[in-house]
């Protein structure tokens, strides 16, 4: 997993090569996903090679960091960092834990835009700056974990886990 730590930088938009930091609009922003499943474990790998960076339309000098097939954080007062929920099902009673086996961190200097609340489909999505809570000051990084079990549900023979993948950690300072 390659994780990007965002802070602040200035430019308008493009696809950034995460290995060089250079703009290359010919790259795919879809992470490379692979899995190895055996009797006792599953190893899931995400490789993030490029990200689309766009200047926010409401908050000047802030940016949206995007990966194909990823959503964005919608918690008001937090940064709009990319997230994805993957689901995995195992036989009921299986001991499940998630951990990062290896990660390469790269520092980039962009101020992320604040998260927007989810808008129901039957409502207008024309938000103004006044409708969006700015990022609330905090120390450290957010989210704290790049991968974590978010929820689980058990049926008669199976337990389904929702694993939250957050490849960008944001430092407010």
PDB file of N, CA, C and O in Angstrom, residues 86-94 96 149-163:
ATOM      1  N   UNK A  86     -14.554  -2.142   1.457  1.00  0.00           N
ATOM      2  CA  UNK A  86     -14.551  -3.467   0.841  1.00  0.00           C
ATOM      3  C   UNK A  86     -15.243  -4.432   1.790  1.00  0.00           C
ATOM      4  O   UNK A  86     -15.164  -4.275   3.012  1.00  0.00           O
ATOM      5  N   UNK A  87     -15.918  -5.431   1.227  1.00  0.00           N
ATOM      6  CA  UNK A  87     -16.575  -6.434   2.061  1.00  0.00           C
ATOM      7  C   UNK A  87     -15.924  -7.792   1.857  1.00  0.00           C
ATOM      8  O   UNK A  87     -15.512  -8.139   0.747  1.00  0.00           O
ATOM      9  N   UNK A  88     -15.824  -8.510   2.963  1.00  0.00           N
ATOM     10  CA  UNK A  88     -15.248  -9.844   2.958  1.00  0.00           C
ATOM     11  C   UNK A  88     -16.135 -10.734   3.816  1.00  0.00           C
ATOM     12  O   UNK A  88     -16.554 -10.323   4.899  1.00  0.00           O
ATOM     13  N   UNK A  89     -16.413 -11.928   3.351  1.00  0.00           N
ATOM     14  CA  UNK A  89     -17.240 -12.869   4.109  1.00  0.00           C
ATOM     15  C   UNK A  89     -16.440 -14.109   4.451  1.00  0.00           C
ATOM     16  O   UNK A  89     -15.717 -14.647   3.596  1.00  0.00           O
ATOM     17  N   UNK A  90     -16.575 -14.553   5.697  1.00  0.00           N
ATOM     18  CA  UNK A  90     -15.873 -15.725   6.207  1.00  0.00           C
ATOM     19  C   UNK A  90     -16.850 -16.564   7.013  1.00  0.00           C
ATOM     20  O   UNK A  90     -17.866 -16.048   7.497  1.00  0.00           O
ATOM     21  N   UNK A  91     -16.543 -17.836   7.204  1.00  0.00           N
ATOM     22  CA  UNK A  91     -17.411 -18.671   8.045  1.00  0.00           C
ATOM     23  C   UNK A  91     -17.543 -18.066   9.447  1.00  0.00           C
ATOM     24  O   UNK A  91     -16.575 -17.517   9.984  1.00  0.00           O
ATOM     25  N   UNK A  92     -18.745 -18.152   9.982  1.00  0.00           N
ATOM     26  CA  UNK A  92     -19.005 -17.622  11.323  1.00  0.00           C
ATOM     27  C   UNK A  92     -18.014 -18.230  12.318  1.00  0.00           C
ATOM     28  O   UNK A  92     -17.690 -19.416  12.248  1.00  0.00           O
ATOM     29  N   UNK A  93     -17.473 -17.408  13.201  1.00  0.00           N
ATOM     30  CA  UNK A  93     -16.514 -17.874  14.196  1.00  0.00           C
ATOM     31  C   UNK A  93     -15.066 -17.703  13.784  1.00  0.00           C
ATOM     32  O   UNK A  93     -14.164 -17.935  14.585  1.00  0.00           O
ATOM     33  N   UNK A  94     -14.834 -17.301  12.542  1.00  0.00           N
ATOM     34  CA  UNK A  94     -13.466 -17.076  12.081  1.00  0.00           C
ATOM     35  C   UNK A  94     -12.897 -15.852  12.778  1.00  0.00           C
ATOM     36  O   UNK A  94     -13.558 -14.823  12.891  1.00  0.00           O
ATOM     37  N   UNK A  96     -10.955 -12.668  12.801  1.00  0.00           N
ATOM     38  CA  UNK A  96     -10.587 -11.714  11.760  1.00  0.00           C
ATOM     39  C   UNK A  96      -9.836 -10.545  12.374  1.00  0.00           C
ATOM     40  O   UNK A  96     -10.239  -9.993  13.386  1.00  0.00           O
ATOM     41  N   UNK A 149     -11.382  -2.420  10.324  1.00  0.00           N
ATOM     42  CA  UNK A 149     -12.708  -3.028  10.226  1.00  0.00           C
ATOM     43  C   UNK A 149     -13.704  -1.976  10.673  1.00  0.00           C
ATOM     44  O   UNK A 149     -13.600  -1.435  11.770  1.00  0.00           O
ATOM     45  N   UNK A 150     -14.643  -1.656   9.802  1.00  0.00           N
ATOM     46  CA  UNK A 150     -15.616  -0.606  10.096  1.00  0.00           C
ATOM     47  C   UNK A 150     -16.893  -1.177  10.697  1.00  0.00           C
ATOM     48  O   UNK A 150     -17.498  -0.564  11.562  1.00  0.00           O
ATOM     49  N   UNK A 151     -17.309  -2.347  10.220  1.00  0.00           N
ATOM     50  CA  UNK A 151     -18.560  -2.943  10.691  1.00  0.00           C
ATOM     51  C   UNK A 151     -18.535  -4.427  10.364  1.00  0.00           C
ATOM     52  O   UNK A 151     -17.718  -4.890   9.565  1.00  0.00           O
ATOM     53  N   UNK A 152     -19.431  -5.172  10.988  1.00  0.00           N
ATOM     54  CA  UNK A 152     -19.583  -6.586  10.664  1.00  0.00           C
ATOM     55  C   UNK A 152     -21.013  -7.014  10.923  1.00  0.00           C
ATOM     56  O   UNK A 152     -21.708  -6.423  11.731  1.00  0.00           O
ATOM     57  N   UNK A 153     -21.441  -8.026  10.174  1.00  0.00           N
ATOM     58  CA  UNK A 153     -22.779  -8.598  10.310  1.00  0.00           C
ATOM     59  C   UNK A 153     -22.653 -10.102  10.230  1.00  0.00           C
ATOM     60  O   UNK A 153     -21.936 -10.630   9.385  1.00  0.00           O
ATOM     61  N   UNK A 154     -23.373 -10.775  11.117  1.00  0.00           N
ATOM     62  CA  UNK A 154     -23.326 -12.226  11.138  1.00  0.00           C
ATOM     63  C   UNK A 154     -24.675 -12.791  10.745  1.00  0.00           C
ATOM     64  O   UNK A 154     -25.707 -12.365  11.248  1.00  0.00           O
ATOM     65  N   UNK A 155     -24.638 -13.747   9.824  1.00  0.00           N
ATOM     66  CA  UNK A 155     -25.854 -14.487   9.471  1.00  0.00           C
ATOM     67  C   UNK A 155     -25.692 -15.894  10.038  1.00  0.00           C
ATOM     68  O   UNK A 155     -24.807 -16.136  10.850  1.00  0.00           O
ATOM     69  N   UNK A 156     -26.483 -16.838   9.583  1.00  0.00           N
ATOM     70  CA  UNK A 156     -26.459 -18.187  10.148  1.00  0.00           C
ATOM     71  C   UNK A 156     -25.081 -18.844  10.074  1.00  0.00           C
ATOM     72  O   UNK A 156     -24.617 -19.431  11.027  1.00  0.00           O
ATOM     73  N   UNK A 157     -24.411 -18.740   8.940  1.00  0.00           N
ATOM     74  CA  UNK A 157     -23.138 -19.447   8.781  1.00  0.00           C
ATOM     75  C   UNK A 157     -21.971 -18.540   8.410  1.00  0.00           C
ATOM     76  O   UNK A 157     -20.844 -19.000   8.303  1.00  0.00           O
ATOM     77  N   UNK A 158     -22.244 -17.252   8.189  1.00  0.00           N
ATOM     78  CA  UNK A 158     -21.221 -16.359   7.665  1.00  0.00           C
ATOM     79  C   UNK A 158     -21.158 -15.051   8.448  1.00  0.00           C
ATOM     80  O   UNK A 158     -22.172 -14.564   8.920  1.00  0.00           O
ATOM     81  N   UNK A 159     -19.961 -14.493   8.533  1.00  0.00           N
ATOM     82  CA  UNK A 159     -19.781 -13.148   9.044  1.00  0.00           C
ATOM     83  C   UNK A 159     -19.201 -12.301   7.924  1.00  0.00           C
ATOM     84  O   UNK A 159     -18.222 -12.676   7.294  1.00  0.00           O
ATOM     85  N   UNK A 160     -19.869 -11.178   7.658  1.00  0.00           N
ATOM     86  CA  UNK A 160     -19.411 -10.250   6.633  1.00  0.00           C
ATOM     87  C   UNK A 160     -18.794  -9.048   7.327  1.00  0.00           C
ATOM     88  O   UNK A 160     -19.385  -8.478   8.241  1.00  0.00           O
ATOM     89  N   UNK A 161     -17.596  -8.683   6.869  1.00  0.00           N
ATOM     90  CA  UNK A 161     -16.858  -7.559   7.436  1.00  0.00           C
ATOM     91  C   UNK A 161     -16.759  -6.452   6.400  1.00  0.00           C
ATOM     92  O   UNK A 161     -16.506  -6.719   5.225  1.00  0.00           O
ATOM     93  N   UNK A 162     -16.950  -5.215   6.844  1.00  0.00           N
ATOM     94  CA  UNK A 162     -16.724  -4.052   6.007  1.00  0.00           C
ATOM     95  C   UNK A 162     -15.391  -3.465   6.437  1.00  0.00           C
ATOM     96  O   UNK A 162     -15.221  -3.047   7.585  1.00  0.00           O
ATOM     97  N   UNK A 163     -14.446  -3.452   5.515  1.00  0.00           N
ATOM     98  CA  UNK A 163     -13.111  -2.938   5.796  1.00  0.00           C
ATOM     99  C   UNK A 163     -12.966  -1.586   5.100  1.00  0.00           C
ATOM    100  O   UNK A 163     -13.177  -1.466   3.891  1.00  0.00           O
TER     101      UNK A 163
END
